[in-house]
C-alpha positions in Angstrom: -31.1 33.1 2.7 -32.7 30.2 4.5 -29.0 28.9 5.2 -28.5 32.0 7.2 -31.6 31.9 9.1 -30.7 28.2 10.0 -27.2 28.9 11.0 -28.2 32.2 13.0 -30.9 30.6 14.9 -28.8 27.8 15.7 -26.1 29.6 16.8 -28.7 31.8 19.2 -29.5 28.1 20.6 -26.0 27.1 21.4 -24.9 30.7 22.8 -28.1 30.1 25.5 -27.2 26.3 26.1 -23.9 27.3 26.4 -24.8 29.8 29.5 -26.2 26.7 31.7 -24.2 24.2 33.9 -24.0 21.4 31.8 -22.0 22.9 29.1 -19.3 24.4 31.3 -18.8 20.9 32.9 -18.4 18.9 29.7 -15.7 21.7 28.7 -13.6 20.6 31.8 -14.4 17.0 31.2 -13.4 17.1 27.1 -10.1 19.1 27.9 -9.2 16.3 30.2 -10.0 13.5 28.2 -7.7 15.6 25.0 -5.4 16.2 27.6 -4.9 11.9 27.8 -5.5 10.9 24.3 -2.4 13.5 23.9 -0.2 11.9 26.8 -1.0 8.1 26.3 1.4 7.3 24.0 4.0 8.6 25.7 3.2 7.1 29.0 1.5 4.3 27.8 5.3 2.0 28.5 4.9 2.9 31.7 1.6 0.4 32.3 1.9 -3.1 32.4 1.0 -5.0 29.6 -1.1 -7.4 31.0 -3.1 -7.6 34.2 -3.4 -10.0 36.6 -7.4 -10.3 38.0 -9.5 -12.3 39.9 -13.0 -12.1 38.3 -14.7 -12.3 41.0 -12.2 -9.0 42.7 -13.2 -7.0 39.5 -17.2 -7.8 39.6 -16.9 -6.9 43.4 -15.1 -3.5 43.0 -17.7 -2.6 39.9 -20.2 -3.5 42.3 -19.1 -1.2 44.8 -18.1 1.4 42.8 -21.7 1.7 40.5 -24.3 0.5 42.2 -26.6 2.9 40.2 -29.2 4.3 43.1 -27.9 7.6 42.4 -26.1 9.6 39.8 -22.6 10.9 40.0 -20.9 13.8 38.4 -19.5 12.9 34.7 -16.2 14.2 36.0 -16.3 11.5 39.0 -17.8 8.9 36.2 -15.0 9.1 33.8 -12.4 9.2 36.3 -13.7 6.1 37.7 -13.8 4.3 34.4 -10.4 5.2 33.6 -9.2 3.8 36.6 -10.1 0.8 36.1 -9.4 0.3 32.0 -5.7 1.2 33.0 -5.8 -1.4 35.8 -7.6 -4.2 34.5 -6.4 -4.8 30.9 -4.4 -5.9 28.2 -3.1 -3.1 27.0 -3.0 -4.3 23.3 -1.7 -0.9 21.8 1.1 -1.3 24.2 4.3 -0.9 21.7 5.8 -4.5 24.0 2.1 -6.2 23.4 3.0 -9.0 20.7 0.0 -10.7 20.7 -3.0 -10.8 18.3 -3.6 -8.1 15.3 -4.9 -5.4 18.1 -2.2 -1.9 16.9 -1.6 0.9 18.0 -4.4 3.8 17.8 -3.4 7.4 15.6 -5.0 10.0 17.7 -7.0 11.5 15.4 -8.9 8.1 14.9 -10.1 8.5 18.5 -11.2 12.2 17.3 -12.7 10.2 14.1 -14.9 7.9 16.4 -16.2 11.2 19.1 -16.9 12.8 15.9 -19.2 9.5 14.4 -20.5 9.1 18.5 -21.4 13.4 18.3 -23.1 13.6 14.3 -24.4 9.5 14.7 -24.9 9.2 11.1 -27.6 6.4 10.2 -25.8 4.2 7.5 -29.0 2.3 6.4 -29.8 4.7 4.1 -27.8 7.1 1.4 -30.7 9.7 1.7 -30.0 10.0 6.0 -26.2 10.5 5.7 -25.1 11.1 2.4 -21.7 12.4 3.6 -21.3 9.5 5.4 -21.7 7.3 2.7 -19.9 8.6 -0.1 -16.9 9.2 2.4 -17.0 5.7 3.0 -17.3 4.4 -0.5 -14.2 7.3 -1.3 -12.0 5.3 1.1 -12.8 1.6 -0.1 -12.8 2.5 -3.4 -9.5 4.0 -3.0 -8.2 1.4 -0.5 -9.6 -1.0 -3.6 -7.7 -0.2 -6.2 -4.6 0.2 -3.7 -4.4 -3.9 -3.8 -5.4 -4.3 -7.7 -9.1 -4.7 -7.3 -11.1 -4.1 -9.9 -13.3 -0.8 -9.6 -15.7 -1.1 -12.4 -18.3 -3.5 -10.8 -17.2 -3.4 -7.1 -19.5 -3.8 -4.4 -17.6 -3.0 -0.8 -19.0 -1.9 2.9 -17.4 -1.6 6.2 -18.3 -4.5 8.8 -17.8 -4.6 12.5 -14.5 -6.5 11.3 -13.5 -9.8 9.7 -15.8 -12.0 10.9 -18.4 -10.1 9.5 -16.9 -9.4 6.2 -16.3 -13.6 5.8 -19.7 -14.0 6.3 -21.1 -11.9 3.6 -18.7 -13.6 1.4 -20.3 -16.9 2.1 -23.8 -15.5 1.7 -23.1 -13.5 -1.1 -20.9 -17.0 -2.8 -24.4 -19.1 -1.8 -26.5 -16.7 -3.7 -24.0 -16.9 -6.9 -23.5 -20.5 -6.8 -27.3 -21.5 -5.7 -29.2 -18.3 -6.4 -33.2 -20.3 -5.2 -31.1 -20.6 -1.9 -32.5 -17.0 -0.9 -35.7 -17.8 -1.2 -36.2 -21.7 -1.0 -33.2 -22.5 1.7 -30.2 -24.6 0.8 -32.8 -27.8 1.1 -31.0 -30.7 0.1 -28.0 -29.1 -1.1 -25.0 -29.7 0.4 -22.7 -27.1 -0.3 -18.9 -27.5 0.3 -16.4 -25.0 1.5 -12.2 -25.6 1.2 -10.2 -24.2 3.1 -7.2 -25.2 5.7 -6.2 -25.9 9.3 -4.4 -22.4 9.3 -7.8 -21.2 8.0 -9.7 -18.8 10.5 -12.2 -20.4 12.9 -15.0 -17.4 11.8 -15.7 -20.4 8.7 -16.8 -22.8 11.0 -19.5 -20.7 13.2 -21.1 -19.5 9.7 -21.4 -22.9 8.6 -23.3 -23.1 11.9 -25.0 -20.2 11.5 -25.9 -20.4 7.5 -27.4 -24.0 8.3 -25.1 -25.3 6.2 -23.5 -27.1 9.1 -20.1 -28.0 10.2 -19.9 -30.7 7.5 -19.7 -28.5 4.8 -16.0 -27.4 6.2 -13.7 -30.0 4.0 -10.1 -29.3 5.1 -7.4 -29.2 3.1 -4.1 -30.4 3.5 -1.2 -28.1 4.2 2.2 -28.0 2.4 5.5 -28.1 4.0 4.9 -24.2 4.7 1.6 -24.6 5.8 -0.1 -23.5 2.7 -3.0 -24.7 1.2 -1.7 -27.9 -1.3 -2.9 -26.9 -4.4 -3.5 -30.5 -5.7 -5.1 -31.5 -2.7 -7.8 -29.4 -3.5 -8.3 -30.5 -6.9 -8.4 -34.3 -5.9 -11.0 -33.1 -3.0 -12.9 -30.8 -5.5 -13.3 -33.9 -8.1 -14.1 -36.1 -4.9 -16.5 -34.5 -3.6 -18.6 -33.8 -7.3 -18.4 -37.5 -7.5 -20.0 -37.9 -4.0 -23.1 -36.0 -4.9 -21.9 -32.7 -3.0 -21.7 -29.1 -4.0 -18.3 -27.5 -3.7 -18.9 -24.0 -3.6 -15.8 -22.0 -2.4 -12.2 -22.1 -1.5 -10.9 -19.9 1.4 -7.3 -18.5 0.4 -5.4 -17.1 3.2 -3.6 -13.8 3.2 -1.9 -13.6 6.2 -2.7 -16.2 8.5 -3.5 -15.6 12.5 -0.8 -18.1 13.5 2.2 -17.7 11.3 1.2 -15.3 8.7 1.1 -17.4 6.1 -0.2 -16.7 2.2 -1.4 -18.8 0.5 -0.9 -19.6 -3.1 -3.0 -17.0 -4.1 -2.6 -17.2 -8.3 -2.6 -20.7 -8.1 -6.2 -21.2 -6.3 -7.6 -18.6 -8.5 -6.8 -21.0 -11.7 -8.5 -24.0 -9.8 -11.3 -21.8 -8.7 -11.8 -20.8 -12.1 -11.1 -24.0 -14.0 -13.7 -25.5 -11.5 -16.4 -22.8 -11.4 -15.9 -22.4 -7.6 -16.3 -18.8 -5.9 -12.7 -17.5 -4.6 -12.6 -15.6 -1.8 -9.9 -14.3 0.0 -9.0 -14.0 3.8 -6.9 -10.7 3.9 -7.9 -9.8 7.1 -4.3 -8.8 8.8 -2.1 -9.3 5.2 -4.2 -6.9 3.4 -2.5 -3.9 4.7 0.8 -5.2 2.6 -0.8 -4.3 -0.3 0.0 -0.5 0.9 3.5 -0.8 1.1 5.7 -1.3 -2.0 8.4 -3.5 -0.4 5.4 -5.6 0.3 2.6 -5.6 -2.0 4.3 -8.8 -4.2 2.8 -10.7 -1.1 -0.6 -10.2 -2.1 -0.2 -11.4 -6.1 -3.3 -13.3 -7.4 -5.5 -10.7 -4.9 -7.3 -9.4 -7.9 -8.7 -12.8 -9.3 -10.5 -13.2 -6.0 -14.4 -12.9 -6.1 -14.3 -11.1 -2.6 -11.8 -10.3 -0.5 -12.2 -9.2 3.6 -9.3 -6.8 4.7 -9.7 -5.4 8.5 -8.9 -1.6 8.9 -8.1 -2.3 12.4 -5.9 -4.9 12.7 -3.2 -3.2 10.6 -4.0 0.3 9.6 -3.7 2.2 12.9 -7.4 2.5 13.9 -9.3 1.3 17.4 -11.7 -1.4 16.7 -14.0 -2.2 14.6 -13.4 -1.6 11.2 -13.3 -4.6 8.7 -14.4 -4.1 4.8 -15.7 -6.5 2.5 -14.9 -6.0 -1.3 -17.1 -8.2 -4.3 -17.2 -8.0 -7.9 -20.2 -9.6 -8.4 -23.2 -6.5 -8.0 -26.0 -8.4 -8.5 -25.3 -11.7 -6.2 -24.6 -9.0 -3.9 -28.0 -8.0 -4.6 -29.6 -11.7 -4.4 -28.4 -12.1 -1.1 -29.0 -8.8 0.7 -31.5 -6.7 -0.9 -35.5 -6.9 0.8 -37.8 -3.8 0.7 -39.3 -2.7 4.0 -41.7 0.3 3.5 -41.0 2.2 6.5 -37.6 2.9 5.0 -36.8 6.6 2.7 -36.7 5.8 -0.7 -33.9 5.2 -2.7 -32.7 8.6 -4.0 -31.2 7.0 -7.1 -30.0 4.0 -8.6 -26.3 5.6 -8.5 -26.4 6.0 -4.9 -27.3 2.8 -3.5 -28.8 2.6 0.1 -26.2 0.2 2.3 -29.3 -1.8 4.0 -29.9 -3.4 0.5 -26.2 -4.1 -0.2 -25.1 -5.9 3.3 -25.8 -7.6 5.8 -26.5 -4.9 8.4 -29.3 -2.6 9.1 -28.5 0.4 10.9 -25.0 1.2 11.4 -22.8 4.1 12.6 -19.9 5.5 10.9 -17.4 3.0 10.9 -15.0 3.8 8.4 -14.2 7.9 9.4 -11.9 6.8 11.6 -10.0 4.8 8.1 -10.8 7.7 5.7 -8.8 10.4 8.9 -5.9 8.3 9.6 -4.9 7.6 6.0 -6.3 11.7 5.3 -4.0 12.4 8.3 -0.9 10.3 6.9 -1.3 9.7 3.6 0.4 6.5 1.1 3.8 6.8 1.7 3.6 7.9 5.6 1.1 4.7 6.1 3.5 2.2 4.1 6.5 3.7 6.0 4.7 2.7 9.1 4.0 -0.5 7.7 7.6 -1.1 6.8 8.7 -0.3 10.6 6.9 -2.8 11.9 7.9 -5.4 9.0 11.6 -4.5 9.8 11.1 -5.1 13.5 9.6 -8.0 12.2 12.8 -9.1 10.4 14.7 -7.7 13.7 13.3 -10.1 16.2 13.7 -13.2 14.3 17.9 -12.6 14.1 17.5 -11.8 17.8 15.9 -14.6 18.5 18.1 -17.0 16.6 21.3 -15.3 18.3 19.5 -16.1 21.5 19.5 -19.9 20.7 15.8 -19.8 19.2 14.3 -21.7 16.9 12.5 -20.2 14.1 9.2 -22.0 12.9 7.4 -20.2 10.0 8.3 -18.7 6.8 6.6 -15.3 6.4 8.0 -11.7 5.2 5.0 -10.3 7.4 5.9 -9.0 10.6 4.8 -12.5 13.0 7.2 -15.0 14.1 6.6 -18.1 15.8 10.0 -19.6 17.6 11.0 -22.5 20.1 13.8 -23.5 22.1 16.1 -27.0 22.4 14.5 -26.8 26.4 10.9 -26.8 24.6 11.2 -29.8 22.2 13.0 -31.9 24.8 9.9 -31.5 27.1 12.0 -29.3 29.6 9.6 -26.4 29.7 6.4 -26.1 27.8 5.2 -22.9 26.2 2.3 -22.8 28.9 4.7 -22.4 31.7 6.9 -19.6 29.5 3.3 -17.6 28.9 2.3 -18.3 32.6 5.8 -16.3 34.0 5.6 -13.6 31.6 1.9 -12.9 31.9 2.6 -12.3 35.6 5.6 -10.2 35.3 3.9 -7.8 33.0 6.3 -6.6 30.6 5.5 -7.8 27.7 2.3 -10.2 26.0 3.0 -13.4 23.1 0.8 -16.1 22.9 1.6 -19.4 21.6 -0.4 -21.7 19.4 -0.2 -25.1 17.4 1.5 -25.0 13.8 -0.2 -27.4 11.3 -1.8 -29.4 14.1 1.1 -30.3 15.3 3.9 -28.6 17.5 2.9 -26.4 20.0 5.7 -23.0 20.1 5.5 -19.3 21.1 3.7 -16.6 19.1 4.9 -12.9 18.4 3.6 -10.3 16.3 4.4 -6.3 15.8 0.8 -4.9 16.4 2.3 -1.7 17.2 4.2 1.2 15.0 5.3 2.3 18.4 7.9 -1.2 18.9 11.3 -0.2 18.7 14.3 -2.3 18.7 14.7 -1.6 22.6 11.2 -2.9 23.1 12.4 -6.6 21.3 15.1 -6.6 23.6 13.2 -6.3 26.3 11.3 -9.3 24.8 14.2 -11.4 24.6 15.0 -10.7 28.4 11.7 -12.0 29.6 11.7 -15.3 27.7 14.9 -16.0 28.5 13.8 -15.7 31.9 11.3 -18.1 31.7 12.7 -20.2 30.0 15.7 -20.4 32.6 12.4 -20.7 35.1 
């Protein structure tokens, strides 16, 4: 009886709000902005890729455009704001954008992320959005066991994305290995982390940021296919007990940014556990091949890890961010995280933990509806077919590419491929001066980036579901073009 009351009065409210100006306005404005989401896709080829601006032009016109002495009509503001997002960007969901893990966007993620910005569930607590919470858990729970993990003792959150995610994994891996760190400081500890030159960068700013310093980085050397040499490790492991330090982790990568490389995955989980170091891997891009079954023998050895960090939006379709960290160790989960603050609810009940105890965040808003509605939307085999598409374009534009007189540099079934020319390794033309004439044509976006720490060569990736094999020829046609000069 009270649920009708409740409804009835607060449908009474919005029938009256309704009735006033503001209402009526944001109806126009919301069936433009549907209107957009609906048509962007289809238009969005018609952009550029990339934009070429003068900082100083683009301060200057914001300048102009908002001073902010007096208010202007939402209609006017959005308008405005679209303008200049379409002119003055990389358009990273382009389907010819072939640059860093940035995809394409389903459409009812950006209905997933007005619905989070409308409800703005609070995240630090179970009791203030319980919804919220167990539809989260729902989807890395089920994301989880997609890849092998363990569910019995996992612990796993969304993070603003992978940097995040690799952080809790170090303080989490400090609280296993050195649990009076959390509350007497690493002192005189010296705690080592492994990992390689193909490693992400996020490792060094949290040995910054931990106060473990940049010293605890040891680097490991690479094999022949830029993966992590398995003995090296040992030798540097045994090394560096010998010295007086602490090794404490290895990094394994699943999917390297440059060349989308994976490392030895079962192979580091037997050091790791021969040598009592914490195993955590890096599946920030390659975690998503877990979903597809042409795929998922990529990511053998995943399940041994101690943590893993996967980000939803560098390969599942959603806008940014969304990363996830998974553990399956609870209670160094708890070490590291959990303090008790008494202007926060209490906890409901020990099955429904509250997130502020379990991570490293306080409040947060809903990041992962926007995961639990595209995979809702699409389901397994629809996401891994999506997947595949882009693997096969993948596969498309390296035979392409060697047809064209390319040079193919890494070894990866994931969908990046780093190439060179003759004209590049003779000193002819140098990948700056490719970049430089495509960037200002427009067409199309790769990047290039150094292999190993040595040779310097050109960078593509299929970020987008959209790509289509017209899309790689157009690709070909622009470097070609630069390359001629």
């Amino acid at each position: 009886m009270r649920l009708r009351q409740s409804v009835k009065t607060n449908s009474s409210v919005n029938r009256v709000s309704m009735e006033g100006k503001y209402p009526s306005e944001w109806s126009v404005n919301w069936q433009r902005l549907l209107a957009e989401v609906d048509r962007f896709e289809g238009t969005c080829r018609g952009l550029r890729v990339s934009s070429e601006v003068i900082p100083q032009d683009l301060r200057n016109e914001l300048a102009q455009q908002f001073a902010f002495r007096d208010g202007m009509g939402s209609a006017e503001v959005i308008d405005r704001v679209e303008s200049l997002l379409q002119k003055f960007n990389t358009h990273v969901t382009h389907p010819r954008y072939f640059g860093l893990f940035n995809p394409s966007v389903r459409p009812i993620c950006v209905a997933a992320d007005a619905m989070a910005a409308l409800y703005n569930p609070q995240l630090a607590t179970w009791s203030h959005a319980p919804a919220a919470c167990e539809l989260e858990r729902f989807t890395l729970r089920a994301l989880a066991e997609r890849i092998g993990l363990e569910l019995e003792s996992l612990v796993c959150n969304f993070t603003s994305g992978g940097a995040e995610a690799n952080l809790s994994a170090t303080l989490v891996a400090m609280a296993h290995r050195f649990p009076d760190s959390c509350e007497m400081g690493i002192g005189s500890v010296r705690p080592r982390i492994y990992l390689t030159s193909e490693s992400h960068h996020s490792f060094v700013k949290i040995a910054k940021m931990t106060g473990m310093g940049r010293q605890a980085i040891q680097e490991v050397p690479v094999d022949g296919a830029l993966k992590m040499d398995v003995h090296a490790l040992e030798q540097m492991v045994h090394q560096d007990r010998a010295a007086g330090l602490s090794p404490m982790m290895v990094i394994g990568t699943a999917g390297t940014t440059a060349a989308g490389v994976v490392d030895a995955l079962p192979a580091l989980a037997s050091v790791c556990k021969e040598q009592q170091l914490w195993f955590h891997v890096d599946a920030a891009w390659g975690g998503s091949a877990g979903l597809s079954p042409r795929l998922k023998h990529v990511l053998d050895g995943i399940a041994a890890a101690d943590s893993v960090t996967w980000d939803a939006h560098k390969w599942l379709f959603v806008p940014m961010g969304a990363g996830m960290f998974f553990c399956r160790h609870r209670e160094a989960v708890q070490r590291a995280f959990a303090t008790q603050a008494s202007y926060m609810p209490s906890q409901v009940s020990c099955e429904a933990e509250d997130p502020y105890q379990m991570t490293t965040q306080w409040s947060r808003r809903m990041i992962g509806l926007k995961v639990f509605m595209a995979i809702a939307e699409l389901g397994w085999e629809k996401l891994a077919a999506l997947i595949d598409h882009q693997t096969a374009m993948g596969d498309a534009l390296r035979v392409k590419l060697e047809q064209s007189g390319w040079i193919i540099k890494n070894q990866s079934e994931l969908p990046v491929v780093c190439f060179t020319h003759p004209k590049i390794q003779r000193g002819e033309r140098t990948t700056q001066q490719i970049l430089q004439m495509i960037y200002a044509r427009g067409s199309v976006w790769i990047s290039d980036v150094t292999l190993g720490g040595k040779e310097r060569v050109l960078r593509a990736c299929i970020t987008s579901y959209a790509t289509e094999s017209e899309d790689l020829d157009c690709l070909i046609d622009e470097i070609e073009a630069a390359l001629v000069g």
